[in-house]
Coordinates of C-alpha atoms and ligand atoms in Angstrom, one line a residue:
X494 CA 21.9 -7.3 25.1
X495 CA 24.0 -6.8 22.0
X496 CA 24.0 -9.7 19.6
X497 CA 27.7 -9.8 18.5
X498 CA 27.0 -12.7 16.1
X499 CA 25.8 -10.0 13.6
X500 CA 29.6 -9.4 13.1
X501 CA 30.0 -12.8 11.5
X502 CA 27.5 -11.9 8.9
X503 CA 29.4 -8.5 8.3
X504 CA 32.7 -10.3 7.9
X505 CA 31.3 -12.8 5.3
X506 CA 29.7 -10.0 3.5
X507 CA 32.9 -8.0 3.4
X508 CA 34.6 -11.0 1.8
X509 CA 32.0 -11.0 -0.9
X510 CA 32.3 -7.2 -1.4
X511 CA 36.1 -7.5 -1.8
X512 CA 35.7 -10.0 -4.7
X513 CA 34.4 -7.2 -6.8
X514 CA 37.9 -5.6 -6.9
X515 CA 39.8 -8.0 -8.9
X516 CA 41.4 -5.8 -11.7
X517 CA 43.6 -3.7 -9.4
X518 CA 47.0 -4.5 -8.0
X519 CA 46.8 -5.7 -4.4
X520 CA 46.5 -2.9 -1.8
X521 CA 45.3 -3.1 1.7
X522 CA 45.1 0.1 3.7
X523 CA 47.2 -0.1 6.9
X524 CA 46.7 1.3 10.4
X525 CA 48.2 1.1 13.8
X526 CA 45.8 -1.5 15.3
X527 CA 47.1 -1.1 18.8
X528 CA 46.5 2.7 19.0
X529 CA 43.3 2.5 17.0
X530 CA 42.1 -0.2 19.5
X531 CA 42.8 2.0 22.5
X532 CA 40.7 4.8 21.1
X533 CA 37.9 2.5 20.2
X534 CA 37.7 1.1 23.7
X535 CA 37.5 4.5 25.0
X536 CA 34.7 5.3 22.6
X537 CA 32.8 2.2 23.9
X538 CA 33.2 3.5 27.4
X539 CA 31.9 7.0 26.4
X540 CA 29.0 5.4 24.6
X541 CA 27.8 3.7 27.8
X542 CA 26.2 6.9 28.8
X543 CA 22.9 6.7 26.8
X544 CA 19.4 5.6 27.5
X545 CA 18.8 1.9 26.5
X546 CA 16.9 2.8 23.3
X547 CA 16.7 -0.8 22.1
X548 CA 15.1 -2.1 25.3
X549 CA 11.4 -2.4 25.6
X550 CA 11.7 -0.5 29.0
X551 CA 12.7 2.4 27.0
X552 CA 9.1 3.8 26.4
X553 CA 9.9 7.5 25.9
X554 CA 10.7 9.4 22.8
X555 CA 10.3 8.3 19.2
X556 CA 13.4 6.1 19.1
X557 CA 13.4 2.6 17.4
X558 CA 16.4 0.4 17.1
X559 CA 17.4 -0.3 13.5
X560 CA 16.8 -3.7 12.1
X561 CA 20.0 -5.8 12.2
X562 CA 19.9 -6.2 8.4
X563 CA 19.9 -2.4 8.1
X564 CA 22.7 -2.1 10.6
X565 CA 24.9 -4.7 8.9
X566 CA 24.2 -3.4 5.4
X567 CA 24.9 0.2 6.5
X568 CA 28.2 -0.9 8.2
X569 CA 29.1 -3.1 5.1
X570 CA 28.7 0.0 2.8
X571 CA 31.0 2.1 4.9
X572 CA 34.0 0.1 3.5
X573 CA 33.0 1.7 0.1
X574 CA 31.6 4.9 1.7
X575 CA 29.4 5.8 -1.4
X576 CA 28.1 9.4 -1.8
X577 CA 24.6 9.5 -3.4
X578 CA 25.0 12.9 -4.7
X579 CA 26.2 11.6 -8.0
X580 CA 26.6 8.4 -9.9
X581 CA 30.4 9.1 -9.8
X582 CA 30.1 8.9 -6.0
X583 CA 27.9 5.8 -5.7
X584 CA 26.6 3.9 -8.7
X585 CA 25.3 0.9 -6.9
X586 CA 23.9 2.8 -3.9
X587 CA 22.2 5.4 -6.2
X588 CA 20.4 2.6 -8.1
X589 CA 19.4 1.1 -4.8
X590 CA 18.0 4.5 -3.6
X591 CA 16.0 4.8 -6.8
X592 CA 14.5 1.4 -6.2
X593 CA 13.6 2.3 -2.7
X594 CA 12.0 5.5 -3.7
X595 CA 9.8 3.5 -6.2
X596 CA 8.9 1.1 -3.4
X597 CA 8.1 3.9 -0.9
X598 CA 5.9 5.7 -3.4
X599 CA 4.0 2.5 -4.2
X600 CA 3.0 2.3 -0.4
X601 CA 0.9 5.4 -1.3
X602 CA -0.3 4.0 -4.6
X603 CA 2.1 6.2 -6.6
X604 CA 3.8 5.3 -9.8
X605 CA 6.0 7.6 -11.9
X606 CA 6.7 9.9 -9.0
X607 CA 9.9 11.8 -8.3
X608 CA 11.8 11.6 -5.0
X609 CA 14.9 10.8 -3.1
X610 CA 16.3 10.1 0.4
X611 CA 17.4 12.8 2.6
X612 CA 19.4 13.1 5.8
X613 CA 16.0 13.3 7.6
X614 CA 12.5 14.6 7.8
X615 CA 13.5 18.2 8.3
X616 CA 15.4 18.3 5.1
X617 CA 12.7 16.5 3.3
X618 CA 10.0 18.9 4.5
X619 CA 12.3 21.8 3.6
X620 CA 12.3 20.5 0.0
X621 CA 8.6 20.0 0.0
X622 CA 7.9 23.6 1.2
X623 CA 10.5 25.0 -1.1
X624 CA 8.9 23.4 -4.1
X625 CA 5.5 24.5 -2.8
X626 CA 6.7 28.1 -2.5
X627 CA 8.0 28.1 -6.1
X628 CA 4.6 26.8 -7.4
X629 CA 2.6 29.2 -5.2
X630 CA 4.9 32.2 -4.8
X631 CA 3.9 34.8 -2.2
X632 CA 1.2 32.6 -0.7
X633 CA 1.0 31.4 2.9
X634 CA 1.6 27.9 4.2
X635 CA -0.7 26.6 7.0
X636 CA -0.4 23.6 9.2
X637 CA -1.7 22.4 12.5
X638 CA -0.5 23.8 15.9
X639 CA 0.6 20.3 16.7
X640 CA 2.5 20.0 13.4
X641 CA 6.3 19.5 13.7
X642 CA 7.9 22.6 15.1
X643 CA 10.4 22.8 12.1
X644 CA 7.6 23.8 9.7
X645 CA 7.5 27.3 11.0
X646 CA 11.3 27.5 11.1
X647 CA 11.7 26.1 7.5
X648 CA 9.1 28.7 6.4
X649 CA 11.2 31.4 8.1
X650 CA 14.3 30.1 6.2
X651 CA 12.4 30.1 3.0
X652 CA 10.9 33.6 3.6
X653 CA 7.3 32.1 3.6
X654 CA 4.6 33.2 6.0
X655 CA 3.4 30.2 8.0
X656 CA 0.2 30.1 10.0
X657 CA -0.5 27.5 12.7
X658 CA -4.1 26.3 12.8
X659 CA -5.8 25.1 16.0
X660 CA -6.7 21.5 16.7
X661 CA -9.8 19.8 17.7
X662 CA -10.0 17.9 21.0
X663 CA -8.6 14.7 19.4
X664 CA -5.4 16.6 18.5
X665 CA -6.2 16.7 14.7
X666 CA -6.1 19.9 12.7
X667 CA -9.5 21.7 12.8
X668 CA -11.0 21.6 9.3
X669 CA -13.3 24.5 9.9
X670 CA -10.3 26.7 10.9
X671 CA -8.6 25.5 7.7
X672 CA -11.4 26.6 5.6
X673 CA -11.5 30.0 7.4
X674 CA -7.9 30.6 6.3
X675 CA -8.6 29.3 2.7
X676 CA -11.4 31.8 2.4
X677 CA -8.9 34.6 2.8
X678 CA -7.6 33.6 -0.6
X679 CA -3.8 33.7 0.1
X680 CA -3.1 30.2 1.1
X681 CA -1.0 28.2 -1.2
X682 CA -0.2 25.1 0.7
X683 CA -1.7 23.1 3.5
X684 CA 0.6 20.9 5.5
X685 CA -1.3 17.8 6.7
X686 CA 0.4 15.9 9.4
X687 CA -0.1 12.1 9.2
X688 CA 0.6 11.4 12.8
X689 CA 1.8 14.4 14.8
X690 CA 4.9 14.0 16.8
X691 CA 3.5 14.9 20.2
X692 CA 0.2 13.1 20.3
X693 CA 0.2 10.8 17.3
X694 CA -3.1 12.3 16.0
X695 CA -3.7 12.1 12.2
X696 CA -5.0 15.1 10.5
X697 CA -8.4 14.5 8.7
X698 CA -7.0 14.3 5.2
X699 CA -10.3 13.3 3.4
X700 CA -12.0 16.5 4.7
X701 CA -9.1 18.7 3.7
X702 CA -8.9 17.1 0.3
X703 CA -12.7 17.9 -0.1
X704 CA -11.9 21.6 0.3
X705 CA -10.0 21.5 -3.0
X706 CA -13.4 21.4 -4.7
X707 CA -13.8 25.0 -3.6
X708 CA -10.3 26.3 -3.2
X709 CA -7.0 26.0 -5.1
X710 CA -4.2 24.8 -2.8
X711 CA -1.4 22.3 -2.6
X712 CA -1.3 19.6 0.0
X713 CA 1.9 18.4 1.5
X714 CA 1.6 15.5 3.8
X715 CA 4.1 15.3 6.6
X716 CA 4.1 11.6 7.3
X717 CA 7.6 11.6 8.7
X718 CA 6.5 9.7 11.8
X719 CA 3.2 8.1 10.8
X720 CA 3.8 7.3 7.1
X721 CA 4.0 3.6 7.4
X722 CA 0.7 3.2 9.4
X723 CA -1.2 2.9 6.2
X724 CA 0.1 -0.6 6.0
X725 CA -1.4 -1.5 9.4
X726 CA -4.6 -3.6 9.7
X727 CA -5.1 -2.3 13.3
X728 CA -5.8 1.3 12.7
X729 CA -9.3 2.6 13.1
X730 CA -11.6 3.2 10.1
X731 CA -11.5 6.9 10.1
X732 CA -7.7 6.9 10.4
X733 CA -7.5 4.4 7.5
X734 CA -9.7 6.7 5.5
X735 CA -7.1 9.5 5.9
X736 CA -4.3 7.1 4.8
X737 CA -6.3 6.0 1.8
X738 CA -6.3 9.6 0.5
X739 CA -2.6 10.0 0.6
X740 CA -2.5 9.0 -3.1
X741 CA -4.1 12.3 -3.9
X742 CA -1.7 14.7 -2.1
X743 CA 1.1 16.6 -4.0
X744 CA 4.0 15.6 -1.8
X745 CA 4.8 13.2 1.1
X746 CA 7.6 13.1 3.6
X747 CA 8.3 9.8 5.3
X748 CA 11.2 9.0 7.6
X749 CA 12.5 5.5 7.3
X750 CA 14.7 6.4 10.3
X751 CA 11.5 6.8 12.5
X752 CA 9.3 3.8 11.9
X753 CA 11.2 2.1 9.0
X754 CA 13.9 0.4 11.1
X755 CA 16.7 2.5 9.7
X756 CA 19.8 4.1 11.3
X757 CA 19.6 7.8 11.5
X758 CA 20.3 9.8 8.3
X759 CA 17.3 8.4 6.4
X760 CA 14.3 10.6 5.5
X761 CA 12.5 10.8 2.1
X762 CA 10.7 13.3 0.0
X763 CA 8.2 12.1 -2.6
X764 CA 6.5 14.3 -5.3
X765 CA 3.5 13.0 -7.2
X766 CA 4.3 15.0 -10.2
X767 CA 7.8 14.3 -11.6
X768 CA 7.8 17.6 -13.5
X769 CA 8.8 19.4 -10.2
X770 CA 12.3 18.1 -11.0
X771 CA 12.8 21.1 -13.3
X772 CA 12.6 23.4 -10.2
X773 CA 15.8 21.8 -8.9
X774 CA 17.7 22.5 -12.1
X775 CA 21.2 23.7 -11.5
X776 CA 24.7 23.5 -13.1
X777 CA 27.4 21.6 -11.3
X778 CA 30.9 22.0 -12.8
X779 CA 32.2 19.3 -10.7
X780 CA 29.8 16.4 -11.3
X781 CA 27.3 15.0 -13.7
X782 CA 29.7 14.3 -16.5
X783 CA 30.0 10.5 -16.1
X784 CA 26.6 9.6 -17.6
X785 CA 23.4 11.0 -19.0
X786 CA 21.4 9.0 -16.5
X787 CA 19.8 10.8 -13.5
X788 CA 22.1 11.8 -10.7
X789 CA 20.2 12.2 -7.5
X790 CA 22.0 15.4 -6.8
X791 CA 20.2 16.8 -9.7
X792 CA 16.9 16.5 -7.9
X793 CA 18.0 17.3 -4.4
X794 CA 18.9 20.3 -2.3
X795 CA 21.6 18.5 -0.3
X796 CA 24.9 17.7 -2.0
X797 CA 26.9 15.0 -0.4
X798 CA 24.6 12.3 1.2
X799 CA 25.3 8.9 2.8
X800 CA 24.9 6.2 0.2
X801 CA 24.9 3.9 3.2
X802 CA 21.3 5.0 4.1
X803 CA 20.1 3.7 0.7
X804 CA 22.0 0.5 1.0
X805 CA 20.5 -0.2 4.5
X806 CA 17.0 0.6 3.4
X807 CA 17.3 -1.4 0.3
X808 CA 18.5 -4.4 2.3
X809 CA 15.5 -3.9 4.7
X810 CA 13.0 -3.8 1.8
X811 CA 14.5 -7.1 0.5
X812 CA 14.0 -8.8 3.9
X813 CA 10.8 -7.4 5.1
X814 CA 9.2 -5.3 2.4
X815 CA 6.9 -2.5 3.5
X816 CA 3.6 -4.0 2.2
X817 CA 0.3 -4.8 3.8
X818 CA 0.0 -8.1 5.6
X819 CA 3.8 -8.7 5.9
X820 CA 6.2 -9.0 8.8
X821 CA 6.9 -5.3 8.7
X822 CA 3.3 -4.3 9.0
X823 CA 2.9 -6.9 11.8
X824 CA 5.4 -5.0 13.8
X825 CA 3.4 -1.8 13.5
X826 CA 0.3 -3.6 14.6
X827 CA 2.0 -4.9 17.7
X828 CA 2.9 -1.3 18.6
X829 CA -0.7 -0.2 18.1
X830 CA -2.0 -2.9 20.4
X831 CA 0.6 -2.0 23.0
X832 CA -0.4 1.6 23.0
X833 CA -4.2 0.7 23.2
X834 CA -3.6 -1.8 26.1
X835 CA -1.4 0.8 27.9
X836 CA -4.2 3.4 27.4
X837 CA -6.9 0.9 28.8
X838 CA -4.8 0.1 31.8
X839 CA -4.1 3.8 32.6
X840 CA -7.8 4.5 32.3
X841 CA -8.3 2.1 35.2
X842 CA -5.5 3.6 37.3
X843 CA -6.1 6.1 40.2
X844 CA -2.7 7.8 39.6
X845 CA -2.9 8.5 35.9
X846 CA -5.3 9.8 33.3
X847 CA -4.7 9.3 29.6
X848 CA -5.5 12.5 27.6
X849 CA -6.4 10.9 24.3
X850 CA -7.2 7.5 23.0
X851 CA -4.1 6.7 21.0
X852 CA -4.7 6.9 17.3
X853 CA -1.3 5.5 16.5
X854 CA 1.4 4.3 19.0
X855 CA 1.8 7.3 21.1
X856 CA 0.1 7.6 24.6
X857 CA 0.0 10.9 26.5
X858 CA -1.2 10.8 30.1
X859 CA -1.3 13.1 33.1
X860 CA -0.2 12.3 36.6
X861 CA -3.3 13.0 38.6
X862 CA -3.4 15.6 41.3
X863 CA -5.8 18.3 42.5
X864 CA -4.6 21.0 40.1
X865 CA -2.7 21.3 36.8
X866 CA 0.4 22.8 38.5
X867 CA 0.7 19.7 40.8
X868 CA 0.0 17.4 37.8
X869 CA 2.9 18.9 36.0
X870 CA 5.3 18.6 39.0
X871 CA 4.2 15.0 39.6
X872 CA 4.9 14.1 35.9
X873 CA 8.3 15.5 36.2
X874 CA 9.1 13.7 39.4
X875 CA 7.7 10.4 37.9
X876 CA 10.0 10.8 34.9
X877 CA 13.0 10.7 37.3
X878 CA 11.7 8.0 39.6
X879 CA 10.8 5.8 36.7
X880 CA 14.2 6.3 35.1
X881 CA 15.8 5.1 38.3
X882 CA 13.7 1.9 38.1
X883 CA 14.9 1.4 34.5
X884 CA 11.6 2.6 32.9
X885 CA 12.4 5.5 30.5
X886 CA 9.5 7.9 29.6
X887 CA 9.2 11.2 27.9
X888 CA 7.5 14.5 28.9
X889 CA 5.3 16.8 26.8
X890 CA 3.9 20.2 27.5
X891 CA 0.4 20.7 26.3
X892 CA -1.9 23.8 26.4
X893 CA -4.2 23.5 29.4
X894 CA -7.3 24.1 27.2
X895 CA -6.5 21.2 25.0
X896 CA -6.6 18.7 27.9
X897 CA -9.0 20.3 30.3
X898 CA -11.8 18.0 29.1
X899 CA -9.7 14.9 29.8
X900 CA -9.1 16.1 33.3
X901 CA -12.5 16.8 34.8
X902 CA -12.4 17.9 38.4
X903 CA -8.8 19.1 38.2
X904 CA -8.3 22.8 38.8
X905 CA -6.6 24.4 35.9
X906 CA -4.2 26.9 37.3
X907 CA -1.6 27.0 34.6
X908 CA -1.4 27.7 30.9
X909 CA 0.3 24.5 30.0
X910 CA 0.3 21.2 31.6
X911 CA 3.3 18.8 31.6
X912 CA 2.2 15.2 30.9
X913 CA 4.0 12.0 30.4
X914 CA 4.4 10.6 26.9
X915 CA 5.3 7.1 25.8
X916 CA 5.9 6.1 22.2
X917 CA 5.3 2.4 22.1
X918 CA 6.9 1.8 18.8
X919 CA 8.8 -1.5 19.3
X920 CA 6.9 -4.7 18.5
X921 CA 8.2 -6.0 21.9
X922 CA 6.2 -3.3 23.6
X923 CA 3.1 -5.5 23.3
X924 CA 4.4 -8.2 25.5
X925 CA 6.2 -5.8 27.9
X926 CA 3.3 -3.3 28.3
X927 CA 1.7 -4.9 31.5
X928 CA 5.1 -4.7 33.1
X929 CA 5.6 -1.0 32.1
X930 CA 2.3 -0.1 33.8
X931 CA 3.2 -2.1 36.8
X932 CA 6.5 -0.1 37.3
X933 CA 4.6 3.2 36.7
X934 CA 2.1 2.3 39.4
X935 CA 4.9 1.4 41.8
X936 CA 6.5 4.7 41.1
X937 CA 3.3 6.6 41.7
X938 CA 2.8 4.8 45.0
X939 CA 6.3 5.7 46.1
X940 CA 5.8 9.4 45.2
X941 CA 2.7 9.2 47.5
Ligands
PLP269 C1 10.4 13.6 13.3 C2 9.5 14.5 12.5 C3 10.0 15.5 11.6 C4 11.5 15.9 11.6 O1 12.1 14.8 11.1 P1 13.8 14.6 11.5 O2 14.0 13.3 10.7 O3 13.8 14.5 12.9 O4 14.5 15.7 10.8 C5 9.0 16.2 10.9 N1 7.8 15.9 11.1 C6 7.3 15.0 11.9 C7 5.7 14.7 11.9 C8 8.2 14.2 12.6 O5 7.6 13.3 13.4

């Protein structure tokens, strides 16, 4: 349930914030509290129509509640409403953003890098591919078939040719197919997904890096979802080896609003070589006169941007820094154990068959039936039945040939198979996992 005590912390913090404004004559903005209150109650009623994302029985899409410290800091900063485009719009929040960018980069062993927060992973990837296309003009971008769908669309926007590359049976980009493309001599950039959104598979970064001994190409790591898992002590050794290589890529996207406990509106792009900043050079007749210090808008494609996102992330880093062995990393570990436990239990079920062993915290599983068409129908029905019992899942469509091996004895009579998908990304999922499986089994019994 909602912890309304957080509001006391917000009220106290607003008092402190207000004490910064002592030089001006008193002025308190006025509003009609009665009418405002009526509308706000209406809003609260409208907002009741949502899935309960914060609850452990929400085990569907990649949705994680923000940490209270992020929520309170974000709300607090709305009374200032800073704009991190320029220092004129948000001095303190721009400084906080720069500190956060240093901290995020140091997760990957970087120092002296360039970067900034963005409204999300899509904007961050757009900037990465835009910079890549400036440095490798007229060359192709390649990435896994399981890479985020926006890469091909971003490439379209930028006028770049994007080629999807097949995956191996574990959902990772196929390195042999990557090399086939590199041999053609016109690939400028390889997008390596560190945790793809559908399956949670991590592309084999060490093997792709090794190809740079023979071919000249840029590597962009899309770690929007999976970027934080390098902090985990629970990931498998081969996965950890991929994360260890992140220090050598050219650019990284990580979404604090996915696994970093932030409200939406918080992605991040990092470039290892700060010299790419010159690519962003532009003249703004409106801004940049207040100081010679770096304004974030000088190294960003977006203009106005919520300073509140930086304030919230900064507060979160203060409380639970993104470092190995800390409380933040322990939360990721709990999700990984939840996913593994969920996978193990489904393996033993006569109603379900997991498609992959989870590499991160995503479990994809088929609802068993005689043929793939019926599997798909059962998955869709179970999604609805489970929701009525308060268990919220997600669905994913996968190419039948990708999962045929995982479903021996099932007749494949469709090109794609709809499976169930659960992102077990809340630490509480570890404790709740057995209960989630129990509800699932009950649903499957009911469906007959
Ligand atoms: C979510 C995601 C994106 C897109 O990020 P948004 O923040 O939703 O814009 C890109 N790549 C991967 C791997 C993702 O998981």
